[in-house]
DNA sequence: CCAGTGAAGTTTTAGACAGCATGTC
DNA sequence: CTAAAACTTCACTGG
């Protein structure tokens, strides 16, 4: 189908696509148009990665906008949200506006209401529904990218429920669901009342094969000799072979450690192929990488990058990741060894993809379990760069002939699994049942069940009773913890006043759903329940926090609060390594009085271990808030910079939520919570909190200023400029900071730096727990007012 | 005596969303 | 129902 044949798009859209070199539609895109994508009809497009799914979404959204509507594009990852935003922003050329909203992107409701296309993560959309964003009822088109993730045990139910809610809000909504090729795309289409567009078509050919011995056998029967020299590994040989053709390779492995070790070896394989220009560019990239973070991960990554290779996993800081991804796309890096992060994330295609490990450790299964077909297909789908490679190759590795046959059957000839809803699990229902009640989608038990009946789960299950019984279990839990009130037997749609701020449309349509059913039990969210729903907390997290705050007899310490939020289901705990159960058991005895709530008995093995794992996570947060350096933290807790930032970010969120909860339950400790949160946010001790609020001053500069005797923004306005200059590195930096502090004449012209007392120890500030001694934050830790700040964690 | 090698034993194990209101070194 | 690679340690070899 030619682009010119398309109608209903905004003027300028067709020529825009033509300018981008798009003349005609790919077959699946044409099918989608025939199925009504541009006429506002719902559809499920189950097509391979990189076969133009985004174009299907774009055509649907643009035609919806041209009809006067508004579109929402739901993505599974923040990184994809910004990738899509960048892509759609090109449409501003013909007057289509774009906005993004995720947990870390700025966005106000008012502003989003003015955008034609809004890009958001599924959780963010869920949160917007819970908070009653008015503009959601203006939506006419919703795109759900990677909709097969409904199958995900943790995050799938959110997507499923959110789609059901958006449809309930606006029954005429066009839903465009983009999916990988899965076994039961038709079932998903039925659920969404959508047309199915299924295709295996790819814009460039993908050859799948297995390497065994000295050759790859491909699915089309062809073979390619790739001899393995002596003691080298198969992946080394495969990478060397493809890099010799001046193409790049992606190697998927099953652990971070494997990714790093493989990168070390592969970088040496690739290094001889580099020319001088590339080497210079790589050296520069390596410097950028080292600048991102002060940690071993950063150093190791830079070392691999200098030789043209890299590793990629979630322990990397996000800046690391984008530097690596961009350099790989620019063909500067020849090989990346990666964990599954890369298969799910932003687009990073390679001529050859090697899936080295097809089994992954799973403690719940008690050993190595084979990856899902879908997951392996997603990895293999990264092979072949449209427009750059003549074809893509995806290769699995076999060590025996039997294994080779097995791999063909298991992955190459196999169809991807069915998507199965995971909604009927307690943790998922806990949060979604509360949200459904609190935001007015249901006000009776039957209304709730009717809403649940609109989910994919209901359409898939034969066990009608299961969802009902789990729902009742969850309702018991929510009632017991004072999130929901139940009134049995009373008829009528009474709802609490607090419901009034939820979308009215939501309420009325939900009421419609409930009309047929008997209103045997009225459900109402309490004020606390509303707050929990809006804060986006797992009710179990909220209960733990509430209980912890209520049980505190005196002002909770930062450590107590950090351990409290760390044991919440919303925080993914650090793992206790061998020997650490003793170590943290000992720390537990030392800190017992500081910890909030009831500790499990030591004889309850699993629960006690979780408690200690939370203690370890809390200790990490405490060390961060005591100004321990990044390299030290990452080393002590065996984590990467990305993990550290993730933990800190989660802690900020949970402590912010804890502060709101504290106010809600009239706790005396909201100030203590606020302070603990501020310390985690900036990674500083209490005495620096004021300084750190000055723009341009972070944990390091604040410490340097403090050591020089500058203790507040007011001091910055009055103190001798030479002292400020002496404490900071650059003249320009010092000027900016003075200006931000509101100093009348911030100019540093002609000012001489004055060194005051030990201000020359950048990076040394922090908890020196290596010796197990009292912590030192510069020279004046002994003046720290809080006694809790003086004991160091870690080695004891 | 010491560097180098290799066998044997030990350790570890993917990922990443969210409130609210603005800005690191 | 199910593991494997990386890392550590330690004994031994050859110079």
JSON list of N, CA and C in Angstrom, two decimals, chain A residues 505-536:
[
{"chain": "A", "resi": 505, "resn": "UNK", "atom": "N", "xyz": [-17.10, 9.97, 35.54]},
{"chain": "A", "resi": 505, "resn": "UNK", "atom": "CA", "xyz": [-17.38, 9.04, 34.47]},
{"chain": "A", "resi": 505, "resn": "UNK", "atom": "C", "xyz": [-17.08, 7.63, 34.90]},
{"chain": "A", "resi": 506, "resn": "UNK", "atom": "N", "xyz": [-15.98, 7.50, 35.61]},
{"chain": "A", "resi": 506, "resn": "UNK", "atom": "CA", "xyz": [-15.57, 6.18, 36.07]},
{"chain": "A", "resi": 506, "resn": "UNK", "atom": "C", "xyz": [-16.65, 5.61, 36.95]},
{"chain": "A", "resi": 507, "resn": "UNK", "atom": "N", "xyz": [-17.16, 6.46, 37.83]},
{"chain": "A", "resi": 507, "resn": "UNK", "atom": "CA", "xyz": [-18.14, 5.94, 38.76]},
{"chain": "A", "resi": 507, "resn": "UNK", "atom": "C", "xyz": [-19.40, 5.51, 38.05]},
{"chain": "A", "resi": 508, "resn": "UNK", "atom": "N", "xyz": [-19.88, 6.34, 37.16]},
{"chain": "A", "resi": 508, "resn": "UNK", "atom": "CA", "xyz": [-21.14, 6.00, 36.54]},
{"chain": "A", "resi": 508, "resn": "UNK", "atom": "C", "xyz": [-21.02, 4.73, 35.70]},
{"chain": "A", "resi": 509, "resn": "UNK", "atom": "N", "xyz": [-19.91, 4.61, 34.95]},
{"chain": "A", "resi": 509, "resn": "UNK", "atom": "CA", "xyz": [-19.83, 3.41, 34.13]},
{"chain": "A", "resi": 509, "resn": "UNK", "atom": "C", "xyz": [-19.66, 2.17, 35.01]},
{"chain": "A", "resi": 510, "resn": "UNK", "atom": "N", "xyz": [-18.97, 2.33, 36.11]},
{"chain": "A", "resi": 510, "resn": "UNK", "atom": "CA", "xyz": [-18.80, 1.20, 37.00]},
{"chain": "A", "resi": 510, "resn": "UNK", "atom": "C", "xyz": [-20.15, 0.85, 37.62]},
{"chain": "A", "resi": 511, "resn": "UNK", "atom": "N", "xyz": [-20.94, 1.88, 37.90]},
{"chain": "A", "resi": 511, "resn": "UNK", "atom": "CA", "xyz": [-22.26, 1.62, 38.48]},
{"chain": "A", "resi": 511, "resn": "UNK", "atom": "C", "xyz": [-23.10, 0.83, 37.49]},
{"chain": "A", "resi": 512, "resn": "UNK", "atom": "N", "xyz": [-22.94, 1.17, 36.21]},
{"chain": "A", "resi": 512, "resn": "UNK", "atom": "CA", "xyz": [-23.65, 0.42, 35.19]},
{"chain": "A", "resi": 512, "resn": "UNK", "atom": "C", "xyz": [-23.30, -1.05, 35.23]},
{"chain": "A", "resi": 513, "resn": "UNK", "atom": "N", "xyz": [-22.03, -1.29, 35.37]},
{"chain": "A", "resi": 513, "resn": "UNK", "atom": "CA", "xyz": [-21.57, -2.67, 35.42]},
{"chain": "A", "resi": 513, "resn": "UNK", "atom": "C", "xyz": [-22.23, -3.41, 36.57]},
{"chain": "A", "resi": 514, "resn": "UNK", "atom": "N", "xyz": [-22.49, -2.67, 37.63]},
{"chain": "A", "resi": 514, "resn": "UNK", "atom": "CA", "xyz": [-22.95, -3.32, 38.84]},
{"chain": "A", "resi": 514, "resn": "UNK", "atom": "C", "xyz": [-24.47, -3.49, 38.91]},
{"chain": "A", "resi": 515, "resn": "UNK", "atom": "N", "xyz": [-25.19, -2.82, 37.99]},
{"chain": "A", "resi": 515, "resn": "UNK", "atom": "CA", "xyz": [-26.64, -2.80, 38.14]},
{"chain": "A", "resi": 515, "resn": "UNK", "atom": "C", "xyz": [-27.27, -4.19, 38.15]},
{"chain": "A", "resi": 516, "resn": "UNK", "atom": "N", "xyz": [-26.76, -5.06, 37.32]},
{"chain": "A", "resi": 516, "resn": "UNK", "atom": "CA", "xyz": [-27.39, -6.37, 37.23]},
{"chain": "A", "resi": 516, "resn": "UNK", "atom": "C", "xyz": [-27.17, -7.21, 38.49]},
{"chain": "A", "resi": 517, "resn": "UNK", "atom": "N", "xyz": [-26.05, -6.91, 39.14]},
{"chain": "A", "resi": 517, "resn": "UNK", "atom": "CA", "xyz": [-25.67, -7.77, 40.27]},
{"chain": "A", "resi": 517, "resn": "UNK", "atom": "C", "xyz": [-26.40, -7.38, 41.54]},
{"chain": "A", "resi": 518, "resn": "UNK", "atom": "N", "xyz": [-26.47, -8.31, 42.46]},
{"chain": "A", "resi": 518, "resn": "UNK", "atom": "CA", "xyz": [-27.03, -7.99, 43.77]},
{"chain": "A", "resi": 518, "resn": "UNK", "atom": "C", "xyz": [-26.02, -7.17, 44.55]},
{"chain": "A", "resi": 519, "resn": "UNK", "atom": "N", "xyz": [-26.48, -6.13, 45.14]},
{"chain": "A", "resi": 519, "resn": "UNK", "atom": "CA", "xyz": [-25.56, -5.31, 45.92]},
{"chain": "A", "resi": 519, "resn": "UNK", "atom": "C", "xyz": [-25.54, -5.84, 47.34]},
{"chain": "A", "resi": 520, "resn": "UNK", "atom": "N", "xyz": [-24.93, -6.98, 47.46]},
{"chain": "A", "resi": 520, "resn": "UNK", "atom": "CA", "xyz": [-25.00, -7.62, 48.77]},
{"chain": "A", "resi": 520, "resn": "UNK", "atom": "C", "xyz": [-24.04, -6.99, 49.78]},
{"chain": "A", "resi": 521, "resn": "UNK", "atom": "N", "xyz": [-22.88, -6.54, 49.33]},
{"chain": "A", "resi": 521, "resn": "UNK", "atom": "CA", "xyz": [-21.93, -5.95, 50.26]},
{"chain": "A", "resi": 521, "resn": "UNK", "atom": "C", "xyz": [-21.44, -4.62, 49.73]},
{"chain": "A", "resi": 522, "resn": "UNK", "atom": "N", "xyz": [-21.62, -3.56, 50.50]},
{"chain": "A", "resi": 522, "resn": "UNK", "atom": "CA", "xyz": [-21.09, -2.26, 50.11]},
{"chain": "A", "resi": 522, "resn": "UNK", "atom": "C", "xyz": [-19.61, -2.16, 50.46]},
{"chain": "A", "resi": 523, "resn": "UNK", "atom": "N", "xyz": [-18.87, -1.58, 49.58]},
{"chain": "A", "resi": 523, "resn": "UNK", "atom": "CA", "xyz": [-17.44, -1.41, 49.82]},
{"chain": "A", "resi": 523, "resn": "UNK", "atom": "C", "xyz": [-17.11, 0.07, 49.75]},
{"chain": "A", "resi": 524, "resn": "UNK", "atom": "N", "xyz": [-16.30, 0.51, 50.64]},
{"chain": "A", "resi": 524, "resn": "UNK", "atom": "CA", "xyz": [-15.92, 1.90, 50.65]},
{"chain": "A", "resi": 524, "resn": "UNK", "atom": "C", "xyz": [-14.47, 1.99, 51.11]},
{"chain": "A", "resi": 525, "resn": "UNK", "atom": "N", "xyz": [-13.69, 2.81, 50.43]},
{"chain": "A", "resi": 525, "resn": "UNK", "atom": "CA", "xyz": [-12.31, 3.00, 50.87]},
{"chain": "A", "resi": 525, "resn": "UNK", "atom": "C", "xyz": [-12.30, 3.99, 52.02]},
{"chain": "A", "resi": 526, "resn": "UNK", "atom": "N", "xyz": [-11.51, 3.73, 53.03]},
{"chain": "A", "resi": 526, "resn": "UNK", "atom": "CA", "xyz": [-11.34, 4.69, 54.11]},
{"chain": "A", "resi": 526, "resn": "UNK", "atom": "C", "xyz": [-10.45, 5.83, 53.62]},
{"chain": "A", "resi": 527, "resn": "UNK", "atom": "N", "xyz": [-10.32, 6.85, 54.40]},
{"chain": "A", "resi": 527, "resn": "UNK", "atom": "CA", "xyz": [-9.40, 7.93, 54.02]},
{"chain": "A", "resi": 527, "resn": "UNK", "atom": "C", "xyz": [-7.99, 7.38, 53.83]},
{"chain": "A", "resi": 528, "resn": "UNK", "atom": "N", "xyz": [-7.61, 6.52, 54.76]},
{"chain": "A", "resi": 528, "resn": "UNK", "atom": "CA", "xyz": [-6.29, 5.90, 54.65]},
{"chain": "A", "resi": 528, "resn": "UNK", "atom": "C", "xyz": [-6.18, 5.09, 53.36]},
{"chain": "A", "resi": 529, "resn": "UNK", "atom": "N", "xyz": [-7.24, 4.35, 53.05]},
{"chain": "A", "resi": 529, "resn": "UNK", "atom": "CA", "xyz": [-7.25, 3.56, 51.83]},
{"chain": "A", "resi": 529, "resn": "UNK", "atom": "C", "xyz": [-7.11, 4.42, 50.58]},
{"chain": "A", "resi": 530, "resn": "UNK", "atom": "N", "xyz": [-7.81, 5.56, 50.57]},
{"chain": "A", "resi": 530, "resn": "UNK", "atom": "CA", "xyz": [-7.67, 6.48, 49.44]},
{"chain": "A", "resi": 530, "resn": "UNK", "atom": "C", "xyz": [-6.24, 6.97, 49.31]},
{"chain": "A", "resi": 531, "resn": "UNK", "atom": "N", "xyz": [-5.67, 7.32, 50.44]},
{"chain": "A", "resi": 531, "resn": "UNK", "atom": "CA", "xyz": [-4.30, 7.82, 50.41]},
{"chain": "A", "resi": 531, "resn": "UNK", "atom": "C", "xyz": [-3.35, 6.76, 49.87]},
{"chain": "A", "resi": 532, "resn": "UNK", "atom": "N", "xyz": [-3.50, 5.56, 50.35]},
{"chain": "A", "resi": 532, "resn": "UNK", "atom": "CA", "xyz": [-2.62, 4.47, 49.91]},
{"chain": "A", "resi": 532, "resn": "UNK", "atom": "C", "xyz": [-2.76, 4.24, 48.41]},
{"chain": "A", "resi": 533, "resn": "UNK", "atom": "N", "xyz": [-3.98, 4.26, 47.93]},
{"chain": "A", "resi": 533, "resn": "UNK", "atom": "CA", "xyz": [-4.21, 4.06, 46.51]},
{"chain": "A", "resi": 533, "resn": "UNK", "atom": "C", "xyz": [-3.55, 5.16, 45.68]},
{"chain": "A", "resi": 534, "resn": "UNK", "atom": "N", "xyz": [-3.73, 6.39, 46.13]},
{"chain": "A", "resi": 534, "resn": "UNK", "atom": "CA", "xyz": [-3.15, 7.50, 45.38]},
{"chain": "A", "resi": 534, "resn": "UNK", "atom": "C", "xyz": [-1.63, 7.53, 45.43]},
{"chain": "A", "resi": 535, "resn": "UNK", "atom": "N", "xyz": [-1.08, 7.08, 46.56]},
{"chain": "A", "resi": 535, "resn": "UNK", "atom": "CA", "xyz": [0.38, 7.07, 46.70]},
{"chain": "A", "resi": 535, "resn": "UNK", "atom": "C", "xyz": [1.02, 5.97, 45.86]},
{"chain": "A", "resi": 536, "resn": "UNK", "atom": "N", "xyz": [0.15, 5.09, 45.34]},
{"chain": "A", "resi": 536, "resn": "UNK", "atom": "CA", "xyz": [0.59, 3.98, 44.51]},
{"chain": "A", "resi": 536, "resn": "UNK", "atom": "C", "xyz": [1.38, 2.93, 45.30]}
]
